[in-house]
Tab-separated table of C-alpha atoms in Angstrom:
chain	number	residue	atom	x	y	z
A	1353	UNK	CA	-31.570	31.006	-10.580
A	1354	UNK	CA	-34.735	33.850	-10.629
A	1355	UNK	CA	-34.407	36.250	-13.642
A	1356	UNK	CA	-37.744	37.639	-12.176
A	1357	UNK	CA	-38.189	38.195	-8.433
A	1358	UNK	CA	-41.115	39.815	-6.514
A	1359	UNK	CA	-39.334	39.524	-2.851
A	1360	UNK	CA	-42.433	39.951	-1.276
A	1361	UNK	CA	-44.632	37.175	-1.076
A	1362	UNK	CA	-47.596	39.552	-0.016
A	1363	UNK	CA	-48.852	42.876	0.813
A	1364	UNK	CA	-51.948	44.442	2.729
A	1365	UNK	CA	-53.406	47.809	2.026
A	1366	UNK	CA	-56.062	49.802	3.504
A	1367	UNK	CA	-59.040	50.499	0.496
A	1368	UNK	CA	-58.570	54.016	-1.246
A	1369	UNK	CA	-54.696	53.942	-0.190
A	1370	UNK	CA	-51.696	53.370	-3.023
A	1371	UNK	CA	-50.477	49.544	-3.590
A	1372	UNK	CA	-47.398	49.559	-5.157
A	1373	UNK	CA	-46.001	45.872	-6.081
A	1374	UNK	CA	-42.529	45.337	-6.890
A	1375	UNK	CA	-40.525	43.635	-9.207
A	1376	UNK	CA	-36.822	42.961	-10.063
A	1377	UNK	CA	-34.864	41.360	-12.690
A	1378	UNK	CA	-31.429	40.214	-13.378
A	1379	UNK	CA	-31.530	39.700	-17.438
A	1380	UNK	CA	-30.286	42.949	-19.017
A	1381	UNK	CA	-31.717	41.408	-21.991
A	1382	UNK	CA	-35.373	41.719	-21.033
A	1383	UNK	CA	-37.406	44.198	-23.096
A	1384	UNK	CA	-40.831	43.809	-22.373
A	1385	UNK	CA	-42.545	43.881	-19.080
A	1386	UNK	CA	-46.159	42.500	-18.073
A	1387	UNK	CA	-47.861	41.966	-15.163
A	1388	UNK	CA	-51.041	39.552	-14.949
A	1389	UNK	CA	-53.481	39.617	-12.021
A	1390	UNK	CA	-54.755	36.269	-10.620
A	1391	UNK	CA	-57.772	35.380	-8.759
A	1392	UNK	CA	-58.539	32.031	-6.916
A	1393	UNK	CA	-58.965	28.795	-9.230
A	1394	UNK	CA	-58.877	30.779	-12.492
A	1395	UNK	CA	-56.094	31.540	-14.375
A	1396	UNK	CA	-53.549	34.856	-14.820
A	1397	UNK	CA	-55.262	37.534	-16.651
A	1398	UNK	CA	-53.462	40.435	-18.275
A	1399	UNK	CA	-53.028	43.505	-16.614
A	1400	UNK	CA	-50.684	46.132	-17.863
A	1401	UNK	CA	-47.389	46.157	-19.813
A	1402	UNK	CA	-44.160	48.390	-20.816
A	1403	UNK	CA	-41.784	48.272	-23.430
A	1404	UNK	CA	-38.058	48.876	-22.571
A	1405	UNK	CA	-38.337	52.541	-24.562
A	1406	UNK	CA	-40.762	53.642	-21.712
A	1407	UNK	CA	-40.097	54.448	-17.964
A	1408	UNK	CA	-43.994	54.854	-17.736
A	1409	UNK	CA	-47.152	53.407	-18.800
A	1410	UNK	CA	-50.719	54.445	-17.168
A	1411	UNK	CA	-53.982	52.770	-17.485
A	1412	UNK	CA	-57.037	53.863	-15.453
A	1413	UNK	CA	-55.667	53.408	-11.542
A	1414	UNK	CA	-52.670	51.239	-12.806
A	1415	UNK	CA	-49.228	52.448	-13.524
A	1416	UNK	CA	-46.086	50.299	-14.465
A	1417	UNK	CA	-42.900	52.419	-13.789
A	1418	UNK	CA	-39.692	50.811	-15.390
A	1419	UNK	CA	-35.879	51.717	-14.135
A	1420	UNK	CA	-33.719	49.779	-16.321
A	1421	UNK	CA	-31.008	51.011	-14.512
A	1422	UNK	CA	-32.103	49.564	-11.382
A	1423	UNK	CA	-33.772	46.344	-13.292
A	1424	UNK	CA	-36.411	47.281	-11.084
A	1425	UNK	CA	-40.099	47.913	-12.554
A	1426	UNK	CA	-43.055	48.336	-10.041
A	1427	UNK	CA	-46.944	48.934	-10.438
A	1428	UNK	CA	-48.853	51.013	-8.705
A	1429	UNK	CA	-52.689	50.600	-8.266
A	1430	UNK	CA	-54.784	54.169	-6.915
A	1431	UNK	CA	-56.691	53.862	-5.131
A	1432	UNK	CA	-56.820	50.937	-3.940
A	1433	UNK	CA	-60.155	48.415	-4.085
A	1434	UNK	CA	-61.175	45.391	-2.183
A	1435	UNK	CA	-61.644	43.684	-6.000
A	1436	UNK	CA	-58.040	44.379	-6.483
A	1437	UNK	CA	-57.192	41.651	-3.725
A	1438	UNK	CA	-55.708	39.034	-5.792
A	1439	UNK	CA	-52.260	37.954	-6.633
A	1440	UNK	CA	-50.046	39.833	-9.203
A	1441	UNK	CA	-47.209	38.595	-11.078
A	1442	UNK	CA	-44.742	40.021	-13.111
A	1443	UNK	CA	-43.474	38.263	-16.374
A	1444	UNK	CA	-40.419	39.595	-18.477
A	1445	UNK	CA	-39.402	38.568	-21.849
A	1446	UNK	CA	-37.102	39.187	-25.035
A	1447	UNK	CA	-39.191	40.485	-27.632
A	1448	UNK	CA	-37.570	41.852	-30.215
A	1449	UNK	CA	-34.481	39.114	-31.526
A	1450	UNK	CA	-35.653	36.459	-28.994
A	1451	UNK	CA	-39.255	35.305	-28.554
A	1452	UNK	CA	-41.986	36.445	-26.631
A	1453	UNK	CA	-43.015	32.938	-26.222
A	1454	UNK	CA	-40.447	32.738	-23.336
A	1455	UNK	CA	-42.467	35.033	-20.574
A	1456	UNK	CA	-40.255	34.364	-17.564
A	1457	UNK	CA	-43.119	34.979	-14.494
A	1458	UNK	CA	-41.978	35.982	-10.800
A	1459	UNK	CA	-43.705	33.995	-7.947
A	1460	UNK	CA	-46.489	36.327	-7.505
A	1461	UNK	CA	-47.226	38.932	-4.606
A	1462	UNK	CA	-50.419	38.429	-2.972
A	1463	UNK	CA	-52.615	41.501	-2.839
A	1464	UNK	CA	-55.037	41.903	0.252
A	1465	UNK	CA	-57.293	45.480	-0.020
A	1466	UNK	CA	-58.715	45.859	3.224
A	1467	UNK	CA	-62.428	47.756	3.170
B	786	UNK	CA	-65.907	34.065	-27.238
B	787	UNK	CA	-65.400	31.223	-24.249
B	788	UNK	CA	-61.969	31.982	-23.438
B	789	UNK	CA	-59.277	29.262	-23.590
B	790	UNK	CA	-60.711	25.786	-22.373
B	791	UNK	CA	-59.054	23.536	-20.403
B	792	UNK	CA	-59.751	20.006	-19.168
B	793	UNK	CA	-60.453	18.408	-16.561
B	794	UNK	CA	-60.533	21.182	-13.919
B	795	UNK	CA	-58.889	19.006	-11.245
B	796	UNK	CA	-57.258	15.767	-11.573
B	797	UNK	CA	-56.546	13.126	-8.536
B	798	UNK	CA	-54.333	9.841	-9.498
B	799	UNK	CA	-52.346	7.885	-8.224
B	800	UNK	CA	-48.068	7.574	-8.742
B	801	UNK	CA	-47.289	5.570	-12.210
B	802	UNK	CA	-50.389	6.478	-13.816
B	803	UNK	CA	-50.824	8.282	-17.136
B	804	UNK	CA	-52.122	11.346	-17.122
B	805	UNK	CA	-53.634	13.827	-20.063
B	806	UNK	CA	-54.639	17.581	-19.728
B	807	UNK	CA	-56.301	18.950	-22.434
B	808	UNK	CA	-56.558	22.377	-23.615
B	809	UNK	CA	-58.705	24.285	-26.569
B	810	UNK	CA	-57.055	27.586	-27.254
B	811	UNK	CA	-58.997	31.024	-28.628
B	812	UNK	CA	-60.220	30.620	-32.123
B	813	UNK	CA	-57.810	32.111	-34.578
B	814	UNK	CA	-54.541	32.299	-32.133
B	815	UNK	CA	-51.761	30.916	-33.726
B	816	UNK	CA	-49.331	30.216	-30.597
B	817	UNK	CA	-49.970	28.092	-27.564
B	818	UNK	CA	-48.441	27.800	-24.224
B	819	UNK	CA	-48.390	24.844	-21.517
B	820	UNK	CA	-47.114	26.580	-18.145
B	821	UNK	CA	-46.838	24.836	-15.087
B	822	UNK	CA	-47.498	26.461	-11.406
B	823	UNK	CA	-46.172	25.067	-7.977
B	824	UNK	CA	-45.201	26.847	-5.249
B	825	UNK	CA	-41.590	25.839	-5.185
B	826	UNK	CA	-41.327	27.240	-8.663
B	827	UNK	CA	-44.106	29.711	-9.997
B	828	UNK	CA	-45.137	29.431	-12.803
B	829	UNK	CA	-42.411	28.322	-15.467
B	830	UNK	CA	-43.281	27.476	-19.055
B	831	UNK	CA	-43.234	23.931	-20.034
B	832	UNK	CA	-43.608	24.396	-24.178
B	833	UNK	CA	-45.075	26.407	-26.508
B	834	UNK	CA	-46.145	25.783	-30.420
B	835	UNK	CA	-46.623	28.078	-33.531
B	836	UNK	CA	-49.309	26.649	-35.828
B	837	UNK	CA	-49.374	23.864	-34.197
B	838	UNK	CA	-45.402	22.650	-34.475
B	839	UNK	CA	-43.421	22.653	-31.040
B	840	UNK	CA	-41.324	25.708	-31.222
B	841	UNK	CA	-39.788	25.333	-27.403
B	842	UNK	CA	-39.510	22.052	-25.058
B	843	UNK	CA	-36.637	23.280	-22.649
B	844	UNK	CA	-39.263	23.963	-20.433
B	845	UNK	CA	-40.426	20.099	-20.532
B	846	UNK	CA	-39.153	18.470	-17.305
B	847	UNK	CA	-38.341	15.244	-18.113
B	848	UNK	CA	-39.288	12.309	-20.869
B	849	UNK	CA	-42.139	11.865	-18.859
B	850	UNK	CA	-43.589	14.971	-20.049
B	851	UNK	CA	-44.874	15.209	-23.707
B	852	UNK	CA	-47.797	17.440	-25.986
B	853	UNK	CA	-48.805	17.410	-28.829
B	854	UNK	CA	-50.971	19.471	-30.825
B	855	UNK	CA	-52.666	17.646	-33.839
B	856	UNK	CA	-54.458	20.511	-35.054
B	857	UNK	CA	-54.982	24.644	-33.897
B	858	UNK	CA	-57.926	23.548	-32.077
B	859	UNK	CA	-56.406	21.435	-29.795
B	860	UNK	CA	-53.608	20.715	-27.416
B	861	UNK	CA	-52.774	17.768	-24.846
B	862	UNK	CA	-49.860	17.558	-22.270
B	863	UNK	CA	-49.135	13.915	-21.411
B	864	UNK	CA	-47.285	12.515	-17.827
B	865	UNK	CA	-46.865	9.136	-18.119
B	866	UNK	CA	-45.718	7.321	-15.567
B	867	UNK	CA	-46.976	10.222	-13.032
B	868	UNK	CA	-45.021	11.073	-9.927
B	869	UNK	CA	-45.856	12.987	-6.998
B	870	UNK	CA	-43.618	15.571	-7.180
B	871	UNK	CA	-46.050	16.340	-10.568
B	872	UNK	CA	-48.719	17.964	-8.367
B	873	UNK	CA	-48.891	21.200	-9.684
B	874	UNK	CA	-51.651	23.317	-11.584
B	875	UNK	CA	-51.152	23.438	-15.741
B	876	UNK	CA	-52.203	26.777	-17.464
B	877	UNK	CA	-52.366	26.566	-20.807
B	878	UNK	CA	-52.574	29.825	-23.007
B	879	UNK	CA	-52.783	30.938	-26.308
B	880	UNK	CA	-52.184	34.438	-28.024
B	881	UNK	CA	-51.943	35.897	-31.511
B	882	UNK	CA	-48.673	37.027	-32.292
B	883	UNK	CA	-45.783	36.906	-30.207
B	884	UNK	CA	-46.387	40.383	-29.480
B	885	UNK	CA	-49.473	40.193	-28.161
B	886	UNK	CA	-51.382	39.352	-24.554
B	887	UNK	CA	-51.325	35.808	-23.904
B	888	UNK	CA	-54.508	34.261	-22.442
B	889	UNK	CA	-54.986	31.712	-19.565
B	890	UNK	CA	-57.444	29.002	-19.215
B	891	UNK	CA	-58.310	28.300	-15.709
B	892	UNK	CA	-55.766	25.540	-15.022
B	893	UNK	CA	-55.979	21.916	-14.183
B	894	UNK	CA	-55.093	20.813	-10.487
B	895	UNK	CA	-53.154	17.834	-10.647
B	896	UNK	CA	-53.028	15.946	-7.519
B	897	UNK	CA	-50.264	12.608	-7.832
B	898	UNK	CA	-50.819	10.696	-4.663
């Protein structure tokens, strides 16, 4: 059973426009949010995160908006550049009485930027 | 710094073989990760090790599937016999802290024919 699901398996966007990538969880428990960007034949790199406390968290064109409500969190990349093609996943985890060590990744969404 | 190292890059065998991945975390991170990728699955973690002792093996398929880490520079997953149904890219990852990033090597491609 998926504690982490990104339902779509990929998304195109015209250059300059918003992406936003979405993310859903089923573990009330989760605390701590990441998403890692991955490029072809190398691995995840780390992209952006958000603690429970927050609904927000902005860096440069990327923003992670967290409902817990909802256990929905999505990111948002503006504008939009052909280097941002890649695939994103988001990873959820326990921190604070459980371990960080167990990240628990979604299956990725595939991000095409069209010039 | 090179970034977590991982070898070999892509690895072709055939069923009932053994086969080792090997993985040299960042210098000074204290945790490492083994992760496994496949399309069926994502990308689920296999084990992970503080200071080199195994902390969490749920992740570990099957007896088959063993690491080790003799010392913090090092790290090997073993699959021995090897079955096709193994195909898969390995991460491995390392971090410092639990509450901090965790970074990838580039994976090794495992091909079982």
């Amino acid at each position: 059973d998926q504690q982490v699901k990104q339902n779509s398996p990929s998304l195109s966007v015209q250059e300059g426009r918003i992406s936003i990538l979405n993310c859903d969880y089923t573990n009330s428990m989760f605390d701590y949010f990441l998403w890692y960007k991955k490029y072809p034949a190398e691995g995840p790199t780390f992209l952006i995160s958000i603690s429970s406390i927050k609904d927000k968290n902005e860096d440069g064109r990327f923003t992670v908006f967290l409902n817990k409500s909802a256990k929905h969190l999505s990111l948002h990349i503006v504008p939009s550049q052909p280097g941002d093609s890649a695939v994103y996943f988001c990873a959820a985890s326990v921190r604070y009485g459980g371990s960080q060590g167990n990240l628990i990744f979604g299956k990725g969404t595939k991000l095409s930027v069209k010039p | 710094d090179a970034g977590v190292i991982q070898s070999p890059r892509h690895e072709v065998t055939e069923m009932g073989q053994e086969v080792t991945l090997r993985c040299k975390p960042i210098s000074g991170h204290d945790y490492l990760f083994w992760y496994r990728q496949t399309m069926m699955r994502g990308l689920e973690l296999l084990i992970y090790f503080n200071n080199n002792v195994p902390i969490d093996d749920s992740g570990m398929p099957e007896d088959r599937f063993s690491a080790k880490m003799p010392n913090a520079s090092f790290s090997n997953l073993k699959i021995q016999p090897s079955e096709p149904r193994d195909s898969a890219v390995y991460f491995c990852a390392s971090t410092l802290g639990l509450d901090n990033e965790q970074f990838f090597g580039p994976g090794t491609r495992l091909t079982v024919l």
